[in-house]
Short mmCIF file of C-alpha atoms in Angstrom, two decimals:
data_model
loop_
_atom_site.label_atom_id
_atom_site.label_comp_id
_atom_site.label_asym_id
_atom_site.label_seq_id
_atom_site.Cartn_x
_atom_site.Cartn_y
_atom_site.Cartn_z
CA GLY Y 3 -0.01 -0.10 0.17
CA ALA Y 4 0.83 3.75 0.13
CA VAL Y 5 1.84 4.19 -3.46
CA VAL Y 6 2.04 7.69 -5.10
CA SER Y 7 2.24 8.15 -8.78
CA GLN Y 8 3.27 10.88 -11.02
CA HIS Y 9 2.10 11.49 -14.65
CA PRO Y 10 3.75 12.12 -16.88
CA SER Y 11 7.40 10.39 -15.94
CA ARG Y 12 9.03 12.38 -18.50
CA VAL Y 13 8.09 15.32 -20.83
CA ILE Y 14 9.93 17.43 -23.36
CA CYS Y 15 8.29 20.70 -24.35
CA LYS Y 16 9.13 23.90 -26.25
CA SER Y 17 9.76 27.24 -24.37
CA GLY Y 18 6.68 29.12 -23.70
CA THR Y 19 4.36 26.25 -23.52
CA SER Y 20 2.57 24.95 -20.03
CA VAL Y 21 3.12 21.64 -18.68
CA LYS Y 22 0.77 20.04 -16.31
CA ILE Y 23 2.16 17.34 -13.92
CA GLU Y 24 -0.14 15.07 -12.00
CA CYS Y 25 0.50 13.42 -8.61
CA ARG Y 26 -2.11 10.73 -7.25
CA SER Y 27 -2.13 8.65 -4.30
CA LEU Y 28 -3.33 5.35 -5.41
CA ASP Y 29 -4.62 3.74 -2.42
CA PHE Y 30 -4.81 6.44 0.39
CA GLN Y 31 -6.04 9.94 1.03
CA ALA Y 32 -3.86 12.71 1.37
CA THR Y 33 -5.15 15.98 2.71
CA THR Y 34 -1.44 17.37 2.02
CA MET Y 35 0.90 16.93 -0.91
CA PHE Y 36 4.37 18.53 -1.21
CA TRP Y 37 6.11 19.33 -4.36
CA TYR Y 38 9.91 19.34 -4.53
CA ARG Y 39 12.23 20.18 -7.29
CA GLN Y 40 15.73 18.50 -7.86
CA PHE Y 41 18.40 19.75 -9.84
CA PRO Y 42 21.13 17.29 -11.35
CA LYS Y 43 22.99 15.99 -8.29
CA GLN Y 44 21.62 18.22 -5.94
CA SER Y 45 19.21 17.89 -2.86
CA LEU Y 46 15.27 18.11 -3.04
CA MET Y 47 14.02 21.67 -2.47
CA LEU Y 48 10.55 22.17 -1.31
CA MET Y 49 8.53 24.27 -3.58
CA ALA Y 50 5.04 24.21 -1.97
CA THR Y 51 2.86 22.55 0.45
CA SER Y 52 -0.52 21.46 -1.42
CA ASN Y 53 -3.67 21.28 0.88
CA GLU Y 54 -6.85 19.82 -0.29
CA GLY Y 55 -9.36 22.29 -1.08
CA SER Y 56 -7.24 25.37 -0.32
CA LYS Y 57 -4.65 27.21 -1.51
CA ALA Y 58 -1.16 25.99 -1.70
CA THR Y 59 1.47 27.48 0.58
CA TYR Y 60 4.63 28.35 -1.52
CA GLU Y 61 8.27 28.43 -0.38
CA GLN Y 62 10.33 31.75 -0.48
CA GLY Y 63 11.39 32.32 -4.12
CA VAL Y 64 9.11 30.03 -5.84
CA GLU Y 65 6.61 31.99 -8.00
CA LYS Y 66 3.34 31.03 -7.46
CA ASP Y 67 2.17 32.30 -10.84
CA LYS Y 68 4.26 30.30 -12.59
CA PHE Y 69 4.08 27.09 -10.84
CA LEU Y 70 0.18 26.64 -10.31
CA ILE Y 71 -0.47 24.32 -7.90
CA ASN Y 72 -4.37 22.79 -7.58
CA HIS Y 73 -5.36 20.05 -4.90
CA ALA Y 74 -8.72 19.48 -6.07
CA SER Y 75 -9.32 16.11 -4.48
CA LEU Y 76 -7.93 13.76 -1.56
CA THR Y 77 -6.14 11.97 -4.26
CA LEU Y 78 -4.71 14.21 -6.70
CA SER Y 79 -2.75 17.18 -6.88
CA THR Y 80 -1.30 18.89 -10.04
CA LEU Y 81 1.58 21.17 -10.74
CA THR Y 82 1.39 23.44 -13.72
CA VAL Y 83 4.58 25.09 -15.09
CA THR Y 84 3.18 28.01 -17.12
CA SER Y 85 5.38 29.65 -19.87
CA ALA Y 86 8.07 27.08 -19.34
CA HIS Y 87 11.66 28.12 -19.81
CA PRO Y 88 14.81 26.11 -20.21
CA GLU Y 89 15.90 27.21 -16.83
CA ASP Y 90 12.73 25.36 -15.56
CA SER Y 91 14.09 21.92 -16.77
CA SER Y 92 14.40 19.93 -13.67
CA PHE Y 93 13.02 16.71 -11.98
CA TYR Y 94 9.83 17.41 -9.90
CA ILE Y 95 8.79 15.16 -7.40
CA CYS Y 96 5.87 15.06 -5.40
CA SER Y 97 5.09 13.42 -1.58
CA ALA Y 98 1.69 12.53 -0.29
CA LYS Y 99 0.95 12.63 3.60
CA ARG Y 100 -1.47 10.07 4.32
CA THR Y 101 -4.49 11.35 6.42
CA GLY Y 102 -4.55 10.13 9.62
CA GLY Y 103 -1.55 8.08 9.10
CA VAL Y 104 0.89 6.89 11.97
CA TYR Y 105 3.25 9.58 12.38
CA ASN Y 106 1.87 11.44 9.16
CA GLU Y 107 4.32 9.61 6.99
CA GLN Y 108 4.81 10.85 3.71
CA PHE Y 109 5.16 8.70 0.52
CA PHE Y 110 7.13 9.93 -2.70
CA GLY Y 111 6.08 9.66 -6.43
CA PRO Y 112 8.50 8.26 -8.74
CA GLY Y 113 9.39 12.06 -10.22
CA THR Y 114 8.74 13.69 -13.54
CA ARG Y 115 11.45 14.69 -15.83
CA LEU Y 116 10.79 18.03 -17.42
CA THR Y 117 12.98 19.20 -20.14
CA VAL Y 118 12.32 22.71 -21.75
CA LEU Y 119 13.89 23.11 -25.10
CA ALA J 187 14.91 27.11 11.33
CA GLN J 188 15.40 23.50 10.51
CA SER J 189 18.56 22.11 8.69
CA VAL J 190 20.23 18.96 7.91
CA ALA J 191 23.91 18.48 7.03
CA GLN J 192 25.50 15.76 5.14
CA PRO J 193 29.24 16.73 5.13
CA GLU J 194 30.38 14.17 2.74
CA ASP J 195 29.55 14.60 -1.06
CA GLN J 196 30.96 10.97 -1.72
CA VAL J 197 31.55 7.99 0.24
CA ASN J 198 33.65 5.25 -1.40
CA VAL J 199 33.89 1.68 0.08
CA ALA J 200 34.75 -1.74 -1.00
CA GLU J 201 32.30 -4.53 -1.00
CA GLY J 202 31.93 -6.56 2.19
CA ASN J 203 33.31 -3.69 4.10
CA PRO J 204 31.04 -1.62 6.70
CA LEU J 205 29.73 1.62 5.49
CA THR J 206 28.80 4.77 7.33
CA VAL J 207 27.25 7.97 5.66
CA LYS J 208 27.06 10.82 8.02
CA CYS J 209 24.07 13.30 8.76
CA THR J 210 23.72 15.90 11.60
CA TYR J 211 20.85 17.88 12.07
CA SER J 212 19.54 21.15 13.57
CA VAL J 213 16.30 21.66 14.78
CA SER J 214 14.13 22.89 17.89
CA GLY J 215 12.66 20.15 19.81
CA ASN J 216 12.57 16.45 19.03
CA PRO J 217 12.30 15.92 15.16
CA TYR J 218 11.40 12.88 13.07
CA LEU J 219 14.46 11.69 11.16
CA PHE J 220 14.51 9.94 7.88
CA TRP J 221 16.72 8.12 5.34
CA TYR J 222 15.98 7.71 1.71
CA VAL J 223 17.90 6.46 -1.23
CA GLN J 224 17.47 7.39 -4.97
CA TYR J 225 18.69 5.48 -7.98
CA PRO J 226 19.57 7.37 -11.36
CA ASN J 227 16.36 9.13 -12.59
CA ARG J 228 14.04 7.63 -9.82
CA GLY J 229 12.15 8.84 -7.11
CA LEU J 230 13.16 8.60 -3.35
CA GLN J 231 13.02 4.98 -1.80
CA PHE J 232 12.19 4.97 2.20
CA LEU J 233 14.86 3.45 4.06
CA LEU J 234 14.19 3.96 7.72
CA LYS J 235 13.04 6.38 10.13
CA TYR J 236 13.24 7.37 13.84
CA ILE J 237 10.23 8.63 15.68
CA THR J 238 10.79 7.71 19.23
CA GLY J 239 12.16 4.92 21.40
CA ASP J 240 15.33 2.91 20.67
CA ASN J 241 17.99 5.07 19.14
CA LEU J 242 19.18 2.05 16.91
CA VAL J 243 16.69 1.84 14.15
CA LYS J 244 16.87 -0.95 11.49
CA GLY J 245 15.64 -0.58 8.12
CA SER J 246 15.27 -2.03 4.60
CA TYR J 247 17.94 -3.70 2.74
CA GLY J 248 20.11 -4.37 5.94
CA PHE J 249 20.54 -0.54 6.67
CA GLU J 250 20.52 0.84 10.14
CA ALA J 251 20.93 4.18 11.78
CA GLU J 252 21.63 5.43 15.22
CA PHE J 253 19.93 8.52 16.62
CA ASN J 254 22.43 10.23 18.96
CA LYS J 255 20.73 13.40 20.68
CA SER J 256 23.70 14.81 22.28
CA GLN J 257 25.60 15.04 19.04
CA THR J 258 22.53 15.70 17.09
CA SER J 259 23.60 13.03 14.67
CA PHE J 260 21.68 10.10 12.54
CA HIS J 261 24.45 8.38 10.90
CA LEU J 262 23.53 5.57 8.27
CA LYS J 263 25.17 2.50 8.40
CA LYS J 264 25.52 -1.17 7.26
CA PRO J 265 27.62 -4.04 8.39
CA SER J 266 28.36 -5.05 5.04
CA ALA J 267 28.15 -2.97 1.72
CA LEU J 268 26.86 -4.52 -1.74
CA VAL J 269 28.03 -2.94 -4.93
CA SER J 270 23.99 -2.61 -5.66
CA ASP J 271 23.97 -0.21 -2.40
CA SER J 272 25.65 2.28 -4.74
CA ALA J 273 23.13 5.18 -5.12
CA LEU J 274 22.50 8.83 -3.67
CA TYR J 275 21.25 8.74 -0.08
CA PHE J 276 19.41 11.68 1.56
CA CYS J 277 18.99 12.26 5.32
CA ALA J 278 15.86 14.25 6.06
CA VAL J 279 14.29 15.72 9.13
CA ARG J 280 10.58 16.91 9.79
CA ASP J 281 9.09 18.61 12.61
CA ARG J 282 6.58 16.81 14.80
CA GLN J 283 3.84 19.12 13.88
CA ALA J 284 1.40 17.66 11.37
CA GLY J 285 1.45 19.07 7.87
CA THR J 286 5.23 19.94 7.55
CA ALA J 287 7.48 18.96 4.74
CA LEU J 288 10.66 17.18 4.93
CA ILE J 289 13.81 19.13 4.83
CA PHE J 290 16.53 17.25 3.02
CA GLY J 291 20.21 17.25 3.26
CA LYS J 292 22.24 17.71 0.06
CA GLY J 293 22.76 14.12 -0.26
CA THR J 294 25.68 11.85 -0.15
CA THR J 295 26.82 9.36 -3.32
CA LEU J 296 27.86 6.11 -1.99
CA SER J 297 30.08 4.12 -4.30
CA VAL J 298 30.86 0.44 -3.41
CA SER J 299 33.56 -1.17 -5.43
CA SER J 300 33.78 -4.66 -6.02
#
């Protein structure tokens, strides 16, 4: 149990286009999901905290108008990279916190590799 | 503010030898501590966590970690390394308050030679 999926796993897009990444908790409900960004050979940096039914909380330095987060249900959060540019190319990873779970454990998705040409 | 330090960018060890990947943390109060492993172009895989109780935590694939409150450390260890253990390892900390995200260290690349 406690599986988190991400779709797509890999996406290549042209500069200026928008890309949507989905994060789903497959067998549990997640009131809270987190979006991380990872550059090559670097650590995961928290971008935002996504709460079901409310606005996301963004970390300092993350543009909320560029990285749109929607947490419309207890099993789905989406991250939309708007007007993507090459510097947005990165590995995006989500995690989901199981509602009511022991110690509020988080489960990670497999990541989405975004390449902006 | 919470922070996690992994002082080594890379750890090299021969197969069969014991390995240690270091982690120290700085938080207020008593945190939850985690270790994750990441293989190339893959997401994170959970190894183990410290919540409370016994300071020695045993996890997946023969890994263990010891919580040392006085030294604020949570080093990852394995008695006998395998080549397949070669990967990127992340230490992470989380506040005990509900809804807070994990804060990750920069990661340590473990290379096990045959």
